[in-house]
Structures are given as structure tokens and as C-alpha cells.
Amino acid sequence: MTSAAGKPPIPKLAGVCGWPIHHSLSPVLHSHWLREVGVRGAYVPFMVKPWEARAAFETLKKTTIAGLNVTLPLKMEAFLAADERTEDAQRIGAANCLYVRRGKLVAHNTDLQGFSDPLQARRSVDDLAAMSALVIGAGGAAKAVVGALLSLGVPEIMIVNRTDTKAEDLVAQAGLPSFYALPWSSRQIAVQRADLIVNASSAGMAGYPALDISLKKTPKTSLIYDLVYTPEVTPLLRDATANGLETIGGLDMLIGQARPSFQLFFGISAPDSDPSDILRAALASGRR
Ligand code: NAP
């Protein structure tokens, strides 16, 4: 294939930046999708030092790189480096996706959609509009979860965090009566009345202690959503299954947040097929 000028088109290049970045599953996922859709391109990891990130991102406009995903600890730097910020990026105050439009560097955040899509696949608009949600954690992921739940119209959002003041700060920033913090010490009580429980903390991740809550008295109609995906079946998800509760695991959100990035970078939708097995194999082998 040749371009209008008679030269072959430049392969599309995108990637993910972080410090470190070796653990990221995004190159495995996007490379798989590129092969599936037959687009000539590549998606690669970039090591970017936090103290050089802003300057590095600002040069994106001068390259033919189609766009970048950004992971910890660079999400705030990406947000600040941009000329324009989408509504979703502003809602979270951080960016996980950078691209250039009409010569301007745009900061976006696909975590909102990544979280919402699997939830909307399980719960109707009416269910969501009558739901009481409990968010555990108050870091970057929790901010995206709360932003998503607010946009989905969830009428009651409780938040608990190991460090109470961080949850209280998030609530104070939002200033909404439907979103309130409970002390960490009362998390077990909240777990017994929530229709949706989201673990947006690092608890349960490999190398971290499990969340010390029990789902025995959680209503049987509740949905348990754990953002952690290493391991894929976390202690919380195991407890949920043992108590007959419906679950969503972290791989679903990982795939959900990657889909809009793929579309933005490569100009084509990611295939509808479920790539979970590709990610599971990469996690099991340590291959990236
Ligand atoms: P972060 O900003 O570093 O926040 C970590 C949060 O976890 C804080 O609220 C922290 O509480 C809490 N925490 C840490 N260890 C804990 C423990 N032992 N018990 C209870 N709470 C604990 O990290 P993040 O970006 O929000 O990520 C949180 C988790 O979500 C990570 O496991 C990450 O992999 C996962 N995540 C998954 C996806 C996905 O696509 N599936 C996307 C984003 C994040 P303190 O405030 O007390 O420190």
C-alpha cells in the first residue's frame, strides 16, 4: 500500500510510559490487537523518568508517535504537560492517555470508561440508579471509580480507606451529599449493606495483605468488583464466589481502559473478542 505521495505510509507507533514499565501488560494487549486487525504498527514500552516526563511528553507533538498511555507515577505529569484536557481527564485530575489533535497535546483518561463498561454489562441503568456503592481505597484508581459511579448516576457512594483522611479529602473535594466517607474501622458494617463493593486499593495484590473484610453477610444480590488483577482471583473474589456473589475481576477493567486508547491511537476499534487468555498467559509466563 502507498500513500498519495507514492511513498509507503509510516507504521503507526504508540506505547506506554512509566517508571518502571517492565510489568505493564499493555504492550502484550495492543500488539495482540494490532495483529488481529492487521494494522501495520507497533505498541512498545517506554521508560520515562518522572523528573523528565513533562519535557518528554511535550515533545510528542514533534514526532509521528500516534499516542501514549501513561502509568504510575507519571499520570499527573501527563495531565500537566497537555495543552488540552478532556472532561474525563479533568474529572480525575490525572491522565493515562496522551495524543495529538490539531497540533495540540491532549490529556485523556480512559480509566472511567474502563471501569464503567464491565459494570454496565452487568447492571442496567435502573439498577445503577438505585444502587448503594462502597469504594475501598482513595488513591488514583479510587478517584476514577468514584468519577465513573457519579457519571453513571449511582445515588449513594460510600468510601473507606486505610488512611481515613485521604477518603475524607476526596469527599471534601467533591462536595456532594451522595458521596461520603466512613471510617476504616466501620468497613465491615458498610460491606453488609452495599449493592456494589469495589476494591480500588492495593490490598489483595501479590505481595500485599488481603483485605480483612468478610462477605458472609453481604446481600446475595451484591456485585463485587476487584480492580486488582495480580493475582487474577484475589482473596476478595474468592470470598465472594464462596458466598455465592457475582464478581468482576481487574482484567476486565484493564481491557476496558485499553479499548478506547487503541481506537484513538490506531484509528480502528479493537476486536470484540475477549483477550483475557492472552493476558493470563502473559501473567503466568512473566512474558511481556
Ligand atoms: P495508589 O494511588 O498507590 O493507591 C493505593 C491505595 O491502596 C490507597 O488508598 C492505599 O491506602 C490503599 N492500600 C495500600 N495497601 C493497603 C492495604 N494493605 N490495606 C488496605 N488498603 C491499602 O494506587 P492506585 O493507582 O489507586 O491502584 C490501586 C490498585 O488498583 C492497584 O492494585 C492497581 O493495580 C489497581 N488498578 C487496576 C486497574 C485495572 O485496570 N484493573 C487500573 C488502575 C489500578 P492508604 O491511603 O492508606 O495508603
Coordinates of N, CA and C and ligand atoms in Angstrom, one line a residue, residues 72 75 111 136-142 161-164 166 184 199-205 208-211 226-230 249-255 257, ligand 1:
L72 N 1.7 4.7 36.4 CA 2.3 5.2 37.6 C 3.8 5.4 37.4
K75 N 1.1 9.9 35.8 CA -0.2 10.3 35.3 C -0.5 11.8 35.6
D111 N -9.6 5.4 32.2 CA -10.0 4.5 33.3 C -11.5 4.6 33.7
I136 N -13.5 1.0 48.2 CA -12.4 0.8 49.2 C -11.1 1.3 48.5
G137 N -10.5 2.2 49.2 CA -9.3 2.9 48.7 C -9.5 4.3 48.3
A138 N -8.4 5.1 48.3 CA -8.6 6.5 48.0 C -7.4 7.1 47.2
G139 N -6.8 6.2 46.4 CA -5.7 6.6 45.5 C -6.2 6.9 44.1
G140 N -5.4 6.9 43.1 CA -5.7 7.2 41.8 C -6.8 6.4 41.2
A141 N -6.8 5.1 41.4 CA -7.8 4.2 40.9 C -9.2 4.5 41.5
A142 N -9.2 4.8 42.8 CA -10.5 5.1 43.5 C -11.1 6.4 43.0
N161 N -11.1 4.1 53.5 CA -9.7 4.0 53.1 C -8.9 3.8 54.4
R162 N -7.8 3.0 54.3 CA -6.9 2.6 55.4 C -6.5 3.9 56.1
T163 N -6.2 5.0 55.4 CA -5.9 6.3 56.0 C -7.1 7.1 55.8
D164 N -7.9 7.2 56.9 CA -9.2 7.9 56.8 C -9.1 9.3 56.1
K166 N -7.5 10.5 53.8 CA -7.4 10.6 52.3 C -8.8 10.4 51.7
W184 N -12.4 3.8 58.4 CA -11.9 2.5 58.1 C -12.4 1.4 59.1
N199 N -13.1 -2.9 45.2 CA -11.8 -2.8 45.8 C -10.9 -2.0 44.9
A200 N -10.7 -0.7 45.2 CA -9.8 0.1 44.4 C -8.5 0.4 45.2
S201 N -8.2 -0.5 46.2 CA -7.0 -0.4 46.9 C -6.0 -1.4 46.4
S202 N -4.8 -1.4 46.9 CA -3.8 -2.4 46.5 C -3.9 -3.6 47.4
A203 N -4.7 -3.6 48.4 CA -4.9 -4.8 49.2 C -5.3 -6.0 48.4
G204 N -4.7 -7.2 48.6 CA -5.0 -8.4 47.8 C -4.1 -8.6 46.6
M205 N -3.3 -7.5 46.3 CA -2.4 -7.7 45.2 C -1.2 -8.6 45.7
Y208 N 0.9 -8.0 48.9 CA 0.2 -7.1 49.8 C -0.7 -8.0 50.6
P209 N -1.1 -7.6 51.9 CA -2.0 -8.4 52.6 C -3.4 -8.3 52.0
A210 N -4.2 -9.4 52.3 CA -5.6 -9.3 51.7 C -6.4 -8.3 52.5
L211 N -7.5 -7.9 51.9 CA -8.5 -7.0 52.7 C -9.1 -7.8 53.8
D226 N -13.3 -6.2 41.9 CA -11.9 -6.0 42.4 C -11.0 -5.5 41.2
L227 N -10.4 -4.4 41.4 CA -9.6 -3.8 40.3 C -8.2 -4.5 40.2
V228 N -7.8 -5.2 41.3 CA -6.5 -5.9 41.3 C -6.6 -7.1 40.3
Y229 N -5.6 -7.3 39.5 CA -5.6 -8.4 38.6 C -4.3 -9.3 38.7
T230 N -3.5 -9.0 39.7 CA -2.4 -9.9 40.0 C -2.4 -10.3 41.5
G249 N -13.5 -9.1 37.8 CA -12.1 -9.0 38.1 C -11.4 -7.9 37.4
G250 N -10.2 -7.6 37.8 CA -9.4 -6.5 37.3 C -9.0 -6.5 35.9
L251 N -9.0 -7.8 35.3 CA -8.6 -7.9 33.9 C -9.6 -7.2 33.0
D252 N -10.9 -7.2 33.4 CA -12.0 -6.6 32.6 C -11.8 -5.1 32.5
M253 N -11.4 -4.5 33.6 CA -11.1 -3.0 33.5 C -9.9 -2.7 32.7
L254 N -8.9 -3.6 32.9 CA -7.6 -3.4 32.1 C -7.9 -3.4 30.6
I255 N -8.7 -4.3 30.2 CA -9.1 -4.4 28.8 C -10.0 -3.2 28.4
Q257 N -10.1 -0.2 29.7 CA -9.4 1.1 29.5 C -8.5 1.1 28.3
Ligands
NAP1 P1 -2.4 4.2 44.7 O1 -2.8 5.6 44.2 O2 -1.0 3.9 45.2 O3 -3.4 3.9 46.0 C1 -3.3 2.8 46.7 C2 -4.5 2.6 47.6 O4 -4.4 1.3 48.3 C3 -4.5 3.7 48.8 O5 -5.8 4.0 49.0 C4 -3.9 2.9 50.0 O6 -4.3 3.3 51.2 C5 -4.5 1.5 49.7 N1 -3.8 0.4 50.3 C6 -2.5 0.0 50.1 N2 -2.2 -1.1 50.8 C7 -3.3 -1.4 51.5 C8 -3.6 -2.4 52.5 N3 -2.7 -3.3 52.8 N4 -4.8 -2.4 53.0 C9 -5.7 -1.5 52.7 N5 -5.5 -0.5 51.8 C10 -4.3 -0.4 51.2 O7 -2.7 3.1 43.7 P2 -3.9 3.0 42.6 O8 -3.4 3.5 41.3 O9 -5.1 3.7 43.2 O10 -4.1 1.5 42.4 C11 -4.8 0.7 43.4 C12 -5.0 -0.7 42.9 O11 -5.8 -0.7 41.7 C13 -3.7 -1.4 42.4 O12 -3.7 -2.7 42.8 C14 -3.7 -1.3 40.9 O13 -3.0 -2.4 40.3 C15 -5.2 -1.5 40.7 N6 -5.6 -0.8 39.4 C16 -6.1 -1.7 38.5 C17 -6.6 -1.1 37.2 C18 -7.1 -2.0 36.2 O14 -7.2 -1.6 35.0 N7 -7.6 -3.2 36.6 C19 -6.4 0.2 37.0 C20 -5.9 1.1 38.0 C21 -5.5 0.5 39.2 P3 -3.5 4.4 52.0 O15 -4.1 5.7 51.5 O16 -3.8 4.1 53.4 O17 -2.1 4.3 51.7

